[in-house]
CSV table of C-alpha atoms in Angstrom, one decimal:
chain,number,residue,atom,x,y,z
A,1,MET,CA,43.4,62.2,-6.2
A,2,THR,CA,41.9,61.1,-9.5
A,3,ASP,CA,40.6,63.6,-12.0
A,4,VAL,CA,38.3,62.1,-14.7
A,5,LEU,CA,37.0,63.6,-17.9
A,6,LEU,CA,33.7,62.2,-19.1
A,7,THR,CA,32.3,63.2,-22.5
A,8,VAL,CA,28.6,62.4,-23.3
A,9,GLY,CA,27.4,62.7,-26.8
A,10,THR,CA,23.6,63.1,-27.1
A,11,ARG,CA,21.0,63.7,-29.8
A,12,LYS,CA,21.1,67.4,-28.9
A,13,GLY,CA,24.7,68.3,-27.9
A,14,LEU,CA,27.8,67.4,-26.0
A,15,PHE,CA,27.9,67.3,-22.2
A,16,ILE,CA,31.3,67.3,-20.4
A,17,GLY,CA,31.7,66.1,-16.8
A,18,ARG,CA,34.7,66.4,-14.5
A,19,GLY,CA,35.0,64.0,-11.6
A,20,ARG,CA,37.3,64.4,-8.6
A,21,ASP,CA,37.2,62.3,-5.4
A,22,GLY,CA,33.6,61.2,-6.1
A,23,ARG,CA,32.3,64.7,-6.9
A,24,TRP,CA,31.1,65.5,-10.4
A,25,GLU,CA,30.3,68.7,-12.2
A,26,PHE,CA,28.9,69.0,-15.7
A,27,ASP,CA,29.4,72.0,-18.1
A,28,ASP,CA,26.6,73.6,-20.0
A,29,PRO,CA,26.0,71.7,-23.3
A,30,HIS,CA,28.3,72.2,-26.2
A,31,PHE,CA,27.2,72.1,-29.9
A,32,ASN,CA,23.7,72.9,-29.0
A,33,ALA,CA,21.1,71.0,-31.1
A,34,GLN,CA,23.8,68.9,-32.9
A,35,ALA,CA,23.7,65.1,-32.7
A,36,ILE,CA,27.1,63.9,-31.4
A,37,TYR,CA,27.6,60.4,-32.8
A,38,SER,CA,31.3,60.0,-32.1
A,39,LEU,CA,33.9,61.0,-29.5
A,40,GLY,CA,37.5,60.5,-28.9
A,41,ILE,CA,39.8,61.5,-26.0
A,42,ASP,CA,43.4,61.6,-27.2
A,43,THR,CA,45.5,61.1,-24.0
A,44,ARG,CA,48.8,60.9,-25.9
A,45,ARG,CA,49.2,64.7,-25.4
A,46,ALA,CA,50.1,66.6,-22.3
A,47,THR,CA,46.6,68.0,-22.3
A,48,PRO,CA,44.2,65.5,-23.8
A,49,ARG,CA,42.6,66.5,-27.1
A,50,ILE,CA,38.8,66.0,-27.3
A,51,LEU,CA,37.6,64.9,-30.7
A,52,VAL,CA,33.9,65.3,-31.6
A,53,GLY,CA,31.9,64.0,-34.6
A,54,GLY,CA,29.0,66.4,-34.7
A,55,ASP,CA,26.0,66.3,-37.1
A,56,SER,CA,24.1,69.5,-37.6
A,57,SER,CA,20.7,69.2,-39.3
A,58,HIS,CA,21.4,72.5,-41.1
A,59,TRP,CA,25.2,72.4,-41.8
A,60,GLY,CA,25.8,68.7,-41.9
A,61,PRO,CA,28.5,66.6,-40.3
A,62,SER,CA,31.9,67.9,-39.1
A,63,VAL,CA,34.8,67.0,-36.8
A,64,PHE,CA,35.8,69.4,-34.1
A,65,HIS,CA,38.6,69.3,-31.5
A,66,SER,CA,39.5,71.0,-28.3
A,67,ASP,CA,42.9,71.2,-26.7
A,68,ASP,CA,41.7,72.9,-23.5
A,69,LEU,CA,39.2,70.3,-22.2
A,70,GLY,CA,36.2,71.9,-24.0
A,71,ALA,CA,36.8,75.6,-23.1
A,72,SER,CA,37.2,76.3,-26.8
A,73,TRP,CA,36.7,74.4,-30.1
A,74,THR,CA,38.4,74.3,-33.5
A,75,GLU,CA,36.7,73.4,-36.7
A,76,PRO,CA,39.0,73.3,-39.8
A,77,ALA,CA,38.1,75.7,-42.6
A,78,ARG,CA,38.1,72.8,-45.0
A,79,PRO,CA,36.1,69.7,-43.8
A,80,ALA,CA,38.3,67.4,-41.9
A,81,VAL,CA,36.6,64.3,-43.3
A,82,ARG,CA,35.7,64.6,-47.0
A,83,PHE,CA,35.2,62.0,-49.7
A,84,PRO,CA,37.3,62.6,-52.9
A,85,GLU,CA,35.2,63.7,-55.9
A,86,ASP,CA,36.0,60.6,-57.9
A,87,THR,CA,34.2,58.4,-55.3
A,88,GLY,CA,30.8,60.0,-56.0
A,89,ALA,CA,30.1,59.8,-52.3
A,90,SER,CA,29.4,62.4,-49.7
A,91,LEU,CA,29.8,62.2,-45.9
A,92,GLU,CA,26.6,61.3,-44.0
A,93,ARG,CA,28.0,60.9,-40.5
A,94,VAL,CA,31.2,60.2,-38.5
A,95,TRP,CA,30.5,57.1,-36.4
A,96,GLN,CA,34.0,56.6,-34.9
A,97,LEU,CA,37.0,58.7,-33.8
A,98,HIS,CA,39.8,56.5,-32.6
A,99,PRO,CA,43.2,57.8,-31.6
A,100,ALA,CA,45.9,55.2,-32.3
A,101,PRO,CA,48.3,53.8,-29.7
A,102,GLY,CA,51.4,55.6,-28.6
A,103,HIS,CA,53.5,54.1,-31.4
A,104,SER,CA,51.6,56.4,-33.8
A,105,PRO,CA,51.4,59.7,-31.8
A,106,ASP,CA,49.5,61.8,-34.4
A,107,VAL,CA,47.4,59.1,-36.0
A,108,VAL,CA,43.6,59.2,-35.6
A,109,TYR,CA,41.1,57.0,-37.5
A,110,ALA,CA,37.6,58.0,-38.4
A,111,GLY,CA,34.9,55.5,-39.4
A,112,THR,CA,32.1,56.9,-41.4
A,113,GLU,CA,28.7,56.5,-43.2
A,114,PRO,CA,28.8,55.6,-46.0
A,115,ALA,CA,31.1,52.8,-44.8
A,116,ALA,CA,34.6,54.0,-45.1
A,117,LEU,CA,37.8,54.4,-43.0
A,118,PHE,CA,39.7,57.6,-43.0
A,119,ARG,CA,43.2,58.2,-41.5
A,120,SER,CA,44.6,61.4,-40.0
A,121,ALA,CA,48.3,62.0,-39.5
A,122,ASP,CA,47.9,65.3,-37.7
A,123,GLY,CA,45.9,64.4,-34.6
A,124,GLY,CA,42.5,64.6,-36.3
A,125,GLU,CA,42.6,67.9,-38.0
A,126,SER,CA,42.5,66.4,-41.5
A,127,PHE,CA,41.8,62.9,-42.8
A,128,GLU,CA,42.6,60.9,-45.9
A,129,LEU,CA,40.4,58.1,-47.3
A,130,VAL,CA,41.8,54.6,-46.9
A,131,ARG,CA,41.0,53.6,-50.4
A,132,PRO,CA,41.8,49.8,-50.3
A,133,LEU,CA,38.9,49.3,-47.9
A,134,TRP,CA,36.6,51.7,-49.9
A,135,GLU,CA,37.5,49.7,-53.1
A,136,HIS,CA,37.2,46.3,-51.5
A,137,PRO,CA,35.9,43.7,-54.0
A,138,THR,CA,33.1,42.7,-51.7
A,139,ARG,CA,31.8,46.3,-51.2
A,140,ASP,CA,29.0,46.1,-53.8
A,141,ARG,CA,27.5,43.3,-51.7
A,142,TRP,CA,27.5,45.2,-48.4
A,143,VAL,CA,24.0,46.0,-47.1
A,144,PRO,CA,23.1,48.8,-44.7
A,145,GLY,CA,22.1,48.0,-41.2
A,146,GLY,CA,19.2,49.6,-39.3
A,147,GLY,CA,21.4,52.6,-38.6
A,148,GLY,CA,22.9,52.8,-42.1
A,149,GLU,CA,26.0,51.4,-43.8
A,150,ALA,CA,28.9,52.5,-41.6
A,151,VAL,CA,32.4,51.7,-40.3
A,152,HIS,CA,31.5,52.1,-36.7
A,153,THR,CA,34.4,50.5,-34.8
A,154,VAL,CA,38.2,50.7,-35.2
A,155,VAL,CA,40.6,48.6,-33.2
A,156,THR,CA,44.4,49.1,-33.3
A,157,ASP,CA,47.2,46.9,-32.1
A,158,PRO,CA,49.5,48.5,-29.4
A,159,ARG,CA,52.4,46.3,-30.7
A,160,ASP,CA,52.0,46.9,-34.4
A,161,PRO,CA,51.0,50.2,-36.2
A,162,ASP,CA,50.2,48.3,-39.4
A,163,ALA,CA,47.5,46.1,-37.7
A,164,VAL,CA,44.0,47.6,-37.9
A,165,THR,CA,40.6,46.0,-37.5
A,166,VAL,CA,37.3,47.5,-38.3
A,167,ALA,CA,33.7,46.5,-38.0
A,168,VAL,CA,31.2,47.4,-40.7
A,169,SER,CA,27.4,47.4,-40.5
A,170,THR,CA,26.4,45.1,-42.1
A,171,ALA,CA,29.5,43.6,-43.6
A,172,GLY,CA,31.2,42.3,-40.5
A,173,VAL,CA,34.9,42.4,-39.4
A,174,PHE,CA,37.7,43.3,-41.8
A,175,ARG,CA,41.4,43.2,-40.9
A,176,SER,CA,44.5,44.8,-42.3
A,177,LYS,CA,48.0,43.7,-41.5
A,178,ASP,CA,49.8,46.1,-43.8
A,179,GLY,CA,48.7,49.5,-42.6
A,180,GLY,CA,45.5,49.5,-44.7
A,181,ALA,CA,47.0,48.5,-48.1
A,182,SER,CA,44.9,45.3,-48.1
A,183,TRP,CA,41.9,44.0,-46.2
A,184,ALA,CA,40.4,40.6,-45.5
A,185,PRO,CA,37.1,39.5,-44.0
A,186,SER,CA,37.5,38.0,-40.5
A,187,ASN,CA,34.2,36.6,-39.5
A,188,GLU,CA,34.7,32.8,-39.1
A,189,GLY,CA,32.4,31.6,-36.3
A,190,VAL,CA,30.3,34.8,-36.2
A,191,SER,CA,26.7,34.1,-37.1
A,192,ALA,CA,24.3,36.0,-39.3
A,193,VAL,CA,21.0,34.5,-38.3
A,194,PHE,CA,19.0,36.9,-40.6
A,195,LEU,CA,20.6,35.5,-43.8
A,196,PRO,CA,19.8,32.2,-45.6
A,197,ASP,CA,23.4,31.2,-45.0
A,198,PRO,CA,24.0,31.9,-41.3
A,199,HIS,CA,27.8,31.7,-41.6
A,200,PRO,CA,28.9,33.7,-44.6
A,201,GLU,CA,32.4,35.0,-45.2
A,202,PHE,CA,31.1,38.5,-44.7
A,203,GLY,CA,27.7,40.1,-44.2
A,204,GLN,CA,27.5,39.8,-40.4
A,205,CYS,CA,25.9,42.6,-38.4
A,206,VAL,CA,28.7,43.2,-35.9
A,207,HIS,CA,27.6,45.9,-33.3
A,208,LYS,CA,30.9,46.5,-31.4
A,209,ILE,CA,34.4,45.0,-30.7
A,210,ALA,CA,36.6,45.6,-27.7
A,211,GLN,CA,40.2,44.6,-27.1
A,212,ASP,CA,41.4,42.7,-24.0
A,213,ALA,CA,43.8,44.5,-21.7
A,214,GLY,CA,46.2,41.6,-21.3
A,215,ASP,CA,46.3,40.2,-24.8
A,216,PRO,CA,45.8,42.4,-27.9
A,217,ASP,CA,44.9,39.3,-29.9
A,218,ARG,CA,41.9,38.6,-27.6
A,219,LEU,CA,38.9,40.5,-28.9
A,220,TYR,CA,35.3,40.6,-27.6
A,221,LEU,CA,32.5,41.0,-30.1
A,222,GLN,CA,28.8,41.9,-29.6
A,223,ASN,CA,26.8,40.8,-32.6
A,224,HIS,CA,23.2,41.2,-33.8
A,225,TRP,CA,22.5,38.0,-31.8
A,226,GLY,CA,25.6,36.5,-30.2
A,227,VAL,CA,28.5,37.5,-28.0
A,228,PHE,CA,31.9,36.1,-29.3
A,229,ARG,CA,35.6,36.0,-28.4
A,230,SER,CA,38.6,35.7,-30.6
A,231,ASP,CA,42.0,34.7,-29.3
A,232,ASP,CA,43.9,35.2,-32.6
A,233,GLY,CA,43.1,38.8,-33.5
A,234,GLY,CA,39.8,38.0,-35.2
A,235,GLY,CA,40.9,35.0,-37.3
A,236,ARG,CA,38.3,32.9,-35.6
A,237,TRP,CA,35.5,33.6,-33.2
A,238,THR,CA,33.8,31.4,-30.5
A,239,ASP,CA,30.5,32.0,-28.9
A,240,ILE,CA,30.7,33.1,-25.2
A,241,GLY,CA,27.1,34.4,-24.7
A,242,GLY,CA,25.7,31.3,-22.9
A,243,GLY,CA,25.6,32.9,-19.4
A,244,LEU,CA,23.7,36.0,-20.4
A,245,PRO,CA,19.9,36.6,-20.2
A,246,SER,CA,20.1,37.6,-23.9
A,247,ASP,CA,23.0,37.6,-26.3
A,248,PHE,CA,21.5,40.5,-28.3
A,249,GLY,CA,22.9,43.9,-27.6
A,250,PHE,CA,24.9,46.8,-28.9
A,251,ALA,CA,27.8,47.6,-26.6
A,252,VAL,CA,30.9,45.8,-25.3
A,253,ALA,CA,33.8,47.3,-23.4
A,254,ALA,CA,37.0,45.8,-21.9
A,255,HIS,CA,38.6,46.6,-18.6
A,256,PRO,CA,41.6,48.8,-19.2
A,257,HIS,CA,44.0,46.8,-17.0
A,258,ARG,CA,42.6,43.4,-16.0
A,259,PRO,CA,43.0,40.6,-18.5
A,260,ASP,CA,39.9,38.5,-19.4
A,261,THR,CA,37.5,41.2,-18.1
A,262,ALA,CA,34.8,42.7,-20.3
A,263,TYR,CA,31.3,44.3,-20.0
A,264,VAL,CA,28.1,44.0,-22.0
A,265,PHE,CA,24.6,45.4,-21.7
A,266,PRO,CA,22.1,42.8,-22.9
A,267,ILE,CA,19.0,43.8,-24.8
A,268,ASN,CA,15.8,41.7,-25.0
A,269,ALA,CA,15.8,41.2,-28.7
A,270,ASP,CA,16.2,42.9,-32.1
A,271,ALA,CA,12.4,43.3,-32.2
A,272,ASP,CA,12.2,44.4,-28.5
A,273,ARG,CA,15.1,46.8,-27.9
A,274,VAL,CA,14.8,47.4,-24.2
A,275,PRO,CA,17.1,46.0,-21.4
A,276,ALA,CA,17.0,42.2,-21.1
A,277,GLU,CA,14.1,41.2,-18.9
A,278,ARG,CA,13.4,45.0,-18.5
A,279,ARG,CA,16.2,45.2,-15.9
A,280,CYS,CA,19.0,47.8,-16.0
A,281,ARG,CA,22.0,45.5,-15.6
A,282,VAL,CA,25.6,45.5,-16.9
A,283,TYR,CA,27.1,42.1,-17.1
A,284,ARG,CA,30.8,41.4,-16.4
A,285,THR,CA,33.0,38.5,-17.2
A,286,THR,CA,36.4,38.0,-15.5
A,287,ASP,CA,37.3,34.8,-17.2
A,288,ALA,CA,37.0,35.8,-20.9
A,289,GLY,CA,33.4,34.8,-21.3
A,290,LYS,CA,33.3,31.5,-19.5
A,291,THR,CA,30.9,33.0,-16.9
A,292,TRP,CA,29.0,36.3,-16.6
A,293,GLU,CA,27.7,38.1,-13.5
A,294,PRO,CA,25.1,40.9,-13.3
A,295,LEU,CA,26.2,44.2,-11.8
A,296,THR,CA,23.2,45.9,-10.3
A,297,THR,CA,24.2,47.6,-7.1
A,298,GLY,CA,23.0,51.2,-7.3
A,299,LEU,CA,21.1,50.7,-10.6
A,300,PRO,CA,17.3,51.0,-10.9
A,301,GLU,CA,15.5,47.9,-9.6
A,302,GLY,CA,12.1,48.1,-11.3
A,303,ASP,CA,11.1,47.9,-15.0
A,304,HIS,CA,13.5,49.8,-17.1
A,305,TYR,CA,13.5,50.7,-20.8
A,306,GLY,CA,16.8,52.6,-21.3
A,307,THR,CA,18.6,51.0,-24.3
A,308,VAL,CA,22.4,51.4,-24.3
A,309,LEU,CA,23.8,51.9,-27.8
A,310,ARG,CA,27.1,50.6,-29.2
A,311,ASP,CA,29.4,53.5,-28.2
A,312,ALA,CA,27.5,54.4,-25.0
A,313,LEU,CA,29.5,52.0,-22.7
A,314,CYS,CA,33.1,52.7,-21.8
A,315,THR,CA,35.9,52.5,-19.2
A,316,ASP,CA,38.3,55.3,-18.2
A,317,GLY,CA,41.7,53.8,-17.8
A,318,GLY,CA,41.8,54.0,-14.0
A,319,ASP,CA,42.7,51.3,-11.6
A,320,PRO,CA,40.2,50.4,-10.2
A,321,ALA,CA,38.5,51.2,-13.4
A,322,GLY,CA,35.7,53.7,-13.9
A,323,VAL,CA,32.9,52.2,-16.0
A,324,TYR,CA,30.2,54.4,-17.6
A,325,PHE,CA,27.1,54.0,-19.6
A,326,GLY,CA,24.4,56.3,-21.0
A,327,ASN,CA,21.0,55.3,-22.3
A,328,ARG,CA,18.2,56.4,-24.6
A,329,ASN,CA,16.3,57.6,-21.5
A,330,GLY,CA,19.0,60.4,-21.1
A,331,GLU,CA,20.5,58.8,-18.0
A,332,VAL,CA,24.3,58.5,-17.3
A,333,TYR,CA,25.5,56.0,-14.7
A,334,ALA,CA,29.1,55.5,-13.4
A,335,SER,CA,31.0,53.0,-11.4
A,336,ALA,CA,34.3,53.9,-9.7
A,337,ASP,CA,35.0,50.3,-8.6
A,338,ASP,CA,35.2,48.1,-11.8
A,339,GLY,CA,31.4,47.9,-12.0
A,340,ASP,CA,30.7,46.6,-8.5
A,341,SER,CA,28.5,49.6,-7.6
A,342,TRP,CA,26.9,52.4,-9.6
A,343,ARG,CA,25.6,55.9,-9.2
A,344,LEU,CA,23.4,58.1,-11.4
A,345,LEU,CA,25.5,61.1,-12.6
A,346,ALA,CA,23.0,62.8,-14.9
A,347,ASP,CA,19.4,62.3,-16.0
A,348,HIS,CA,16.8,64.0,-18.3
A,349,LEU,CA,19.5,64.5,-20.9
A,350,PRO,CA,18.7,64.1,-24.6
A,351,ASP,CA,19.0,60.6,-26.1
A,352,VAL,CA,22.6,59.4,-25.2
A,353,LEU,CA,24.5,58.2,-28.3
A,354,CYS,CA,28.1,57.8,-27.1
A,355,VAL,CA,30.3,58.2,-24.0
A,356,ARG,CA,34.1,58.4,-23.6
A,357,ALA,CA,36.1,58.8,-20.4
A,358,ALA,CA,39.7,59.2,-19.4
A,359,VAL,CA,41.8,59.7,-16.3
A,360,ILE,CA,43.5,63.1,-16.8
A,361,GLY,CA,45.2,63.7,-13.5
């Protein structure tokens, strides 16, 4: 019997679901009236730790954690993520909470707005600014995206604790091979159609990156126009969006076990941010982007307007994989069979900003 934990961050609180043998139950909302922009489920512990990046309109942003699956929450007395005084910056939002692989059992990364990377060595209770990225010589030429200037994606290598990749809106992909001591732009092949030079060294509006299950050097990237793949850890990218109804979108997720398998949710256009052709469809590739197939069984068949944001599509680590997405209509859909069929788990929620899921038993 499989026990699945599903966390859903919305504009007005966190919803936690537990699924067992196809039956789902959701708790009352946590962090009432707070916008939940980032979630992490740290499965390196005997009982998974839930990490939450909340944003109170009154108290501001904070990072919380729970070691009892949401029964109680801890907020450090001193802010967990805090810019040093000499930076002259203050935290606007935590966009990403990423537990590192098992080779770094207490390391958690936080991506923030303004665009910065923070590293925790105590499971997410306190964080330290990764200064070499903050002080990167290109920083003064980074430009905020529509949602602000943020480090919104962190990818770590399960083979090498010193290899870290981040995506910055709108500066593109940056990689470190030395544990964050130095960083290099890694955007060759990724387009920036909104710039006079559509192929700059940096300045791309990368929306999300996901890592292939079979090869950590294979990455999938959803761009502001364009879906790309890298086979060398981000050194070079190739376009794989040809089989999609639109290559604009925000989210991309990889299957947790099957190589060459990834999921996207196409959006009509940057100026028309609704599902492509107004159809609620997840697209899956099983050959690393050579072909794509729409996954529609159980999803709404008529016109649909629920946009899926960059962190609102995920998988749960099961086999077959559970696949989940939430949208700005306040709907949450789940598949228990790699995306072949879907069911509605929740509706009439506030605007869904992010989802994370994990098999916990």
